[in-house]
Tab-separated table of C-alpha atoms in Angstrom:
chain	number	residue	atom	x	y	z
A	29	UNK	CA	-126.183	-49.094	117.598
A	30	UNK	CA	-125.493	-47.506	120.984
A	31	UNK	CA	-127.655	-46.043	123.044
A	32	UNK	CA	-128.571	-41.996	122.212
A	33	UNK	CA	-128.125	-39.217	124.119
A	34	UNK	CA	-130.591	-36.964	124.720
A	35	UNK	CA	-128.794	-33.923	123.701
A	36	UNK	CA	-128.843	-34.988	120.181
A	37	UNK	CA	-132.617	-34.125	120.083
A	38	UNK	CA	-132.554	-30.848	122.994
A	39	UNK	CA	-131.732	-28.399	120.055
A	40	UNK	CA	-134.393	-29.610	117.486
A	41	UNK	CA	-137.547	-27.681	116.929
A	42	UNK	CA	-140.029	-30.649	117.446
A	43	UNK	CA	-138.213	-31.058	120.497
A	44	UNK	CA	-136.654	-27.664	121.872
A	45	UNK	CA	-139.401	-26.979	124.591
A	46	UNK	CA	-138.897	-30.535	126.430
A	47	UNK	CA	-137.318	-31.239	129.253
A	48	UNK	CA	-134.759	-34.000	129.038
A	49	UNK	CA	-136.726	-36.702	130.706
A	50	UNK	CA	-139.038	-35.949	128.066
A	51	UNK	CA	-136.696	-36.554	125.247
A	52	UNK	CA	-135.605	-39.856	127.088
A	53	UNK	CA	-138.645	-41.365	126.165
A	54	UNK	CA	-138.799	-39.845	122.935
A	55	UNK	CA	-135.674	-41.686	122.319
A	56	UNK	CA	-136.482	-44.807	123.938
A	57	UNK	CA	-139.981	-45.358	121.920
A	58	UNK	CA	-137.648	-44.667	118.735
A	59	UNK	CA	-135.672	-47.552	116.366
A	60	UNK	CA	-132.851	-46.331	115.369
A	61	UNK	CA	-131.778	-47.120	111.803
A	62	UNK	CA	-128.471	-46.729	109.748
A	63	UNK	CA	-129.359	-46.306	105.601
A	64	UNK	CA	-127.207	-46.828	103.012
A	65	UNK	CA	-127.022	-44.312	99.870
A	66	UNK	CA	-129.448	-44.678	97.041
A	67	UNK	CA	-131.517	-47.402	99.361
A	68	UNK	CA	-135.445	-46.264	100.576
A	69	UNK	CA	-136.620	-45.669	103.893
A	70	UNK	CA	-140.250	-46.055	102.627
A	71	UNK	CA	-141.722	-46.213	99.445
A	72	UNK	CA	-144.517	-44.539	97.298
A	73	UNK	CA	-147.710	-46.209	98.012
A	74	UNK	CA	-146.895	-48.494	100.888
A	75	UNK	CA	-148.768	-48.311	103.918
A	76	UNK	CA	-148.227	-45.194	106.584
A	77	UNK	CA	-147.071	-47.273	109.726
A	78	UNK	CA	-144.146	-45.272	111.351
A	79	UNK	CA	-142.686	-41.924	111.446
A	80	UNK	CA	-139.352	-40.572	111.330
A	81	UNK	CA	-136.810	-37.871	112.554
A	82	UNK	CA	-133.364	-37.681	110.133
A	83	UNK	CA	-130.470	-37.648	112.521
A	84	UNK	CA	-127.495	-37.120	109.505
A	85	UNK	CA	-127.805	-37.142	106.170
A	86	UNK	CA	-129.879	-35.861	103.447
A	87	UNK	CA	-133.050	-37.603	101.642
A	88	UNK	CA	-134.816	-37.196	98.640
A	89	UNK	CA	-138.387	-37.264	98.163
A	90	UNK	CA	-139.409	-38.196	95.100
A	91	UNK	CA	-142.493	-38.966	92.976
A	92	UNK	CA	-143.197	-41.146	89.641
A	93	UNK	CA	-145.919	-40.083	87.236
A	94	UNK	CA	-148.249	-41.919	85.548
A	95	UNK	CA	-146.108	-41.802	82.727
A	96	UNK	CA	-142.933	-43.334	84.699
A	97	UNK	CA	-140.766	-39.995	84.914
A	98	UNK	CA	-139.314	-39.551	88.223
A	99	UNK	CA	-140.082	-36.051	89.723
A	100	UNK	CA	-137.856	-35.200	93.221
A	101	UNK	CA	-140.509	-32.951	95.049
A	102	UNK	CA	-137.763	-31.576	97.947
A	103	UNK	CA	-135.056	-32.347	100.120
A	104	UNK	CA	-134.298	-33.234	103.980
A	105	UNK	CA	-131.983	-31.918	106.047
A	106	UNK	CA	-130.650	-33.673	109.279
A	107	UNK	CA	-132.968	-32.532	112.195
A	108	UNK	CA	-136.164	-32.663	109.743
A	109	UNK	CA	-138.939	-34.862	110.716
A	110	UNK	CA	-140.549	-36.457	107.566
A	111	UNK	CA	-143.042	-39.445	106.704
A	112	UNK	CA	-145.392	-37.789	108.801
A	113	UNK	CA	-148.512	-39.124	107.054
A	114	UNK	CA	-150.245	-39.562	110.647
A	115	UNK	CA	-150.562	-35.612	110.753
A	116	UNK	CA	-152.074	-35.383	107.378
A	117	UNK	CA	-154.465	-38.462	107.520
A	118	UNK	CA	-152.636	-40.653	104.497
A	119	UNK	CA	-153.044	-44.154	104.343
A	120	UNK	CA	-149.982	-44.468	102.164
A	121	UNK	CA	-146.864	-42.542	101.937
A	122	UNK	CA	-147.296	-40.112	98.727
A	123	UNK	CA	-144.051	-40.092	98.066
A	124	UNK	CA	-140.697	-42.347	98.321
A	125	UNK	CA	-137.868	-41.695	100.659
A	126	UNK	CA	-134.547	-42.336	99.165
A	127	UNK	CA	-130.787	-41.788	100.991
A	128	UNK	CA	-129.285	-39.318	99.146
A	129	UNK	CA	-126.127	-40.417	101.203
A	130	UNK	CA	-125.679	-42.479	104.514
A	131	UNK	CA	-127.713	-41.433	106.612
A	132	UNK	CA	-129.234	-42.058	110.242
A	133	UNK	CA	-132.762	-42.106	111.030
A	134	UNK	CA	-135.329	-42.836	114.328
A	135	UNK	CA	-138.343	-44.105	113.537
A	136	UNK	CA	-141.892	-44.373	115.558
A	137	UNK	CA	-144.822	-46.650	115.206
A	138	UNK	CA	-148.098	-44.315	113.917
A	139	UNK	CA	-149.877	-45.619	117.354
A	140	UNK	CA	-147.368	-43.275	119.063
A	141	UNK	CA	-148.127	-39.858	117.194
A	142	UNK	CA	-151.209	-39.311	119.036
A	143	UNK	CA	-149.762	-39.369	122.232
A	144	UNK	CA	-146.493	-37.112	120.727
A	145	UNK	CA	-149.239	-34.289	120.132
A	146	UNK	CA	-150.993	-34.953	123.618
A	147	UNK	CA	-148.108	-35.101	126.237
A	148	UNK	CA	-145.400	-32.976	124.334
A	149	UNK	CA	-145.662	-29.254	124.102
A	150	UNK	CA	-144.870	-27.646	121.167
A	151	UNK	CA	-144.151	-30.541	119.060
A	152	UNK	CA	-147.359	-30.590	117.155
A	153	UNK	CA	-147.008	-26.847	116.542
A	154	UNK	CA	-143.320	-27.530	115.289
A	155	UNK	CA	-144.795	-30.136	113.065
A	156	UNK	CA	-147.150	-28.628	111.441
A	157	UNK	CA	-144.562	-25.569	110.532
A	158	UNK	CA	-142.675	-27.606	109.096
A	159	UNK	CA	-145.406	-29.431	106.586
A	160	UNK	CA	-146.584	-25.593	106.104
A	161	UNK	CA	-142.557	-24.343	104.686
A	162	UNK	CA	-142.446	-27.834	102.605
A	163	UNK	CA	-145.969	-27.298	101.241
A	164	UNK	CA	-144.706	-23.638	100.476
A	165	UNK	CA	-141.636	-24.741	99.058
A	166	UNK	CA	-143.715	-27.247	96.685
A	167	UNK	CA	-145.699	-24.450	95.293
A	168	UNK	CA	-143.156	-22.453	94.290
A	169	UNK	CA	-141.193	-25.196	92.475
A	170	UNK	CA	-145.188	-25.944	90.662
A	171	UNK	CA	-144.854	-22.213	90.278
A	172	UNK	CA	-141.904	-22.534	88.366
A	173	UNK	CA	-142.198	-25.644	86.265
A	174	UNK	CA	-145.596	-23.449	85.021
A	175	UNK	CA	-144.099	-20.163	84.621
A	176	UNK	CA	-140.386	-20.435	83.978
A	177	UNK	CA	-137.833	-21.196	81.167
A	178	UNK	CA	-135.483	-24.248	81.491
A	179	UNK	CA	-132.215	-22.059	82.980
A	180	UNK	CA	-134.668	-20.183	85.324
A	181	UNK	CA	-135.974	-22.923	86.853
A	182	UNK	CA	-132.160	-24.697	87.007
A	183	UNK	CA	-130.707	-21.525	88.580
A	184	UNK	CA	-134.019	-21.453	91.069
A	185	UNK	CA	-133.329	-25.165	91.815
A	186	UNK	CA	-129.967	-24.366	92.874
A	187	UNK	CA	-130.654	-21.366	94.977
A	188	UNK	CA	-132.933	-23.590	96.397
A	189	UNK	CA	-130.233	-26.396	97.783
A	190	UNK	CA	-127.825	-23.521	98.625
A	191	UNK	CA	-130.699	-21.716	101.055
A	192	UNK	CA	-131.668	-24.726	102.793
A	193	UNK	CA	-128.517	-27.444	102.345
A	194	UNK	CA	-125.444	-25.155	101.440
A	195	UNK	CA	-121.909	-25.033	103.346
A	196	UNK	CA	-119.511	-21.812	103.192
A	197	UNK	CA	-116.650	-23.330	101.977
A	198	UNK	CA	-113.593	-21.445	100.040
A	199	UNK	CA	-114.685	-21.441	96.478
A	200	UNK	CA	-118.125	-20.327	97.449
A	201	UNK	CA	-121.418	-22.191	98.541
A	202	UNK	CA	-121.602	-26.048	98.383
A	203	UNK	CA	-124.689	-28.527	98.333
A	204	UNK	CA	-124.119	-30.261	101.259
A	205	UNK	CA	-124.852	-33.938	99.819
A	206	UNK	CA	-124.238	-35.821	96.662
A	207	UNK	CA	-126.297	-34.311	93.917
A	208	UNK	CA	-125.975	-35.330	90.084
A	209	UNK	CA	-126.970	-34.271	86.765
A	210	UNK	CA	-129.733	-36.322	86.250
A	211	UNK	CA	-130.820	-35.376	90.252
A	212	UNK	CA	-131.048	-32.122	89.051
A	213	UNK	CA	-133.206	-33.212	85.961
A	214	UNK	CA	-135.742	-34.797	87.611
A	215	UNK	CA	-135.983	-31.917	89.814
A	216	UNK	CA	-136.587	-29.209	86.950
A	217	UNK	CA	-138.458	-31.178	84.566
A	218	UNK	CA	-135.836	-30.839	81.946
A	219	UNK	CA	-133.418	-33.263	79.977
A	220	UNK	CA	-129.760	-34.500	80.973
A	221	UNK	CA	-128.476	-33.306	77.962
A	222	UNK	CA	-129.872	-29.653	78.612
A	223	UNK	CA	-128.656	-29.788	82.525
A	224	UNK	CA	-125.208	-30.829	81.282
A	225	UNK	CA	-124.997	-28.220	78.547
A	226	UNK	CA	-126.062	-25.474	81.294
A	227	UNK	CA	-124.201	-26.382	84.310
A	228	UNK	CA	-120.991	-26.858	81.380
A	229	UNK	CA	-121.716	-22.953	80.085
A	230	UNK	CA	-121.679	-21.862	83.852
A	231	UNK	CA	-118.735	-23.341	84.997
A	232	UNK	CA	-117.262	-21.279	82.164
A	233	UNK	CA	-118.350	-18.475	83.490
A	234	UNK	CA	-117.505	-18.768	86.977
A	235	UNK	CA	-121.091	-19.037	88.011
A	236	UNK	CA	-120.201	-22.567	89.638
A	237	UNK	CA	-118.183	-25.596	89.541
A	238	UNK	CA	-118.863	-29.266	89.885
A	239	UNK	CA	-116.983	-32.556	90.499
A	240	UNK	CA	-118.772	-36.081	90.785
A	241	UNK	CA	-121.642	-35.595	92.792
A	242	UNK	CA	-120.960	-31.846	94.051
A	243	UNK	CA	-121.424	-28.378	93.059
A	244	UNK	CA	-120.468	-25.506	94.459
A	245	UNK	CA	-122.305	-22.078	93.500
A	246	UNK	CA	-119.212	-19.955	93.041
A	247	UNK	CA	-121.046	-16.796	91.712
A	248	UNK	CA	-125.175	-16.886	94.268
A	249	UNK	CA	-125.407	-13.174	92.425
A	250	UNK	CA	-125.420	-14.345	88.810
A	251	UNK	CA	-127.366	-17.746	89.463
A	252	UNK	CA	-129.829	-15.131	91.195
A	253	UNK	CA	-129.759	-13.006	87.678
A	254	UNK	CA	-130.227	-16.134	85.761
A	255	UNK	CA	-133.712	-17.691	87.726
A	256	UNK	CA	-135.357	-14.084	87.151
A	257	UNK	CA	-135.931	-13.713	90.832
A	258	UNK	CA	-136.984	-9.870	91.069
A	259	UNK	CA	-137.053	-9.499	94.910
């Protein structure tokens, strides 16, 4: 893979208040990595030994419990630095990383992240805002697995990938990536067969619309009705 340009990083919060020399050696310290869909860029309980930026793309951070059910805990959007155990003191990644579609990715040897905090201003501060919004976001999905009825917490999850990974497009708002049924099952806590039978009563409606891998919310107002959302 070619060499990057530094204006691929100038606009990115972890990055925005260096200079372009800076970002230089950002980029040369970096690995540069091309992963396919549905393949890992680390795994749950392997050793913390790098950290990475996602350059395109979306990922998938998921979780298996004890009892072997696969949980997805949140998504990544392109820009979003993630695997950053070394700011949070973990020995092993919590979670597993997994391509929700092609995507690019840099990648830095722990031994640097010291001296990213030290000689770069403002990227620890950036850092740390964003492990604050994804350790917000992770509450209120806790929130609603606790608190919520199945279609609530389907209509929340959906609002959800609109906020943070939707694109305008003509029949309304779509999720940006390849998302399935069973994606959106493990991220609700609920059965296929209850996703299905929802998502197939909406699309009805005219709340949204689906093809293989994609959905488009065609109605935000009513999916904001249906996940009780009061303000």
């Amino acid at each position: 893979m070619k060499k990057l340009d530094e204006s691929l990083l100038t606009n990115l919060p972890p990055f925005r208040s260096l200079t372009r020399p800076q970002i230089r050696e950002i980029l040369d310290a970096a690995q540069t990595a091309r992963v396919e869909a549905g393949e890992a860029i680390f795994s749950e309980g392997t050793p913390v030994d790098r950290f990475f930026l996602l350059l395109d793309g979306h990922i998938r951070v998921q979780r298996t419990t004890p009892q072997g059910d696969l949980i997805i805990l949140l998504h990544i959007a392109p820009g979003q630095l993630f695997g950053i155990g070394a700011a949070l003191g973990h020995k092993s990644y919590p979670a597993t990383a997994m391509a929700a579609g092609e995507c690019v990715v840099l990648a830095w040897p722990n031994r640097l992240w010291p001296e990213f905090i030290a000689n770069y201003q403002g990227f620890a501060t950036e850092t740390y805002a964003v492990v604050g919004e994804r350790m917000a976001d992770m509450h209120s999905v806790i929130v609603e697995m606790a608190t919520k009825q199945v279609e609530q917490r389907i209509a929340a999850a959906l609002l959800r990938l609109i906020t943070q990974m939707g694109r305008k497009v003509e029949a309304g708002i779509e999720i940006d990536f390849p998302i399935t049924r069973q994606n959106i099952s493990d991220m609700t806590g609920s059965t296929l067969h209850t996703v299905s039978r929802l998502l197939s009563a909406w699309e009805k409606d005219g709340i949204v619309a689906s093809k293989r891998k994609k959905i488009t919310v065609t109605a935000p107002h009513q999916l904001v009705l249906l996940s009780g959302v009061t303000s």
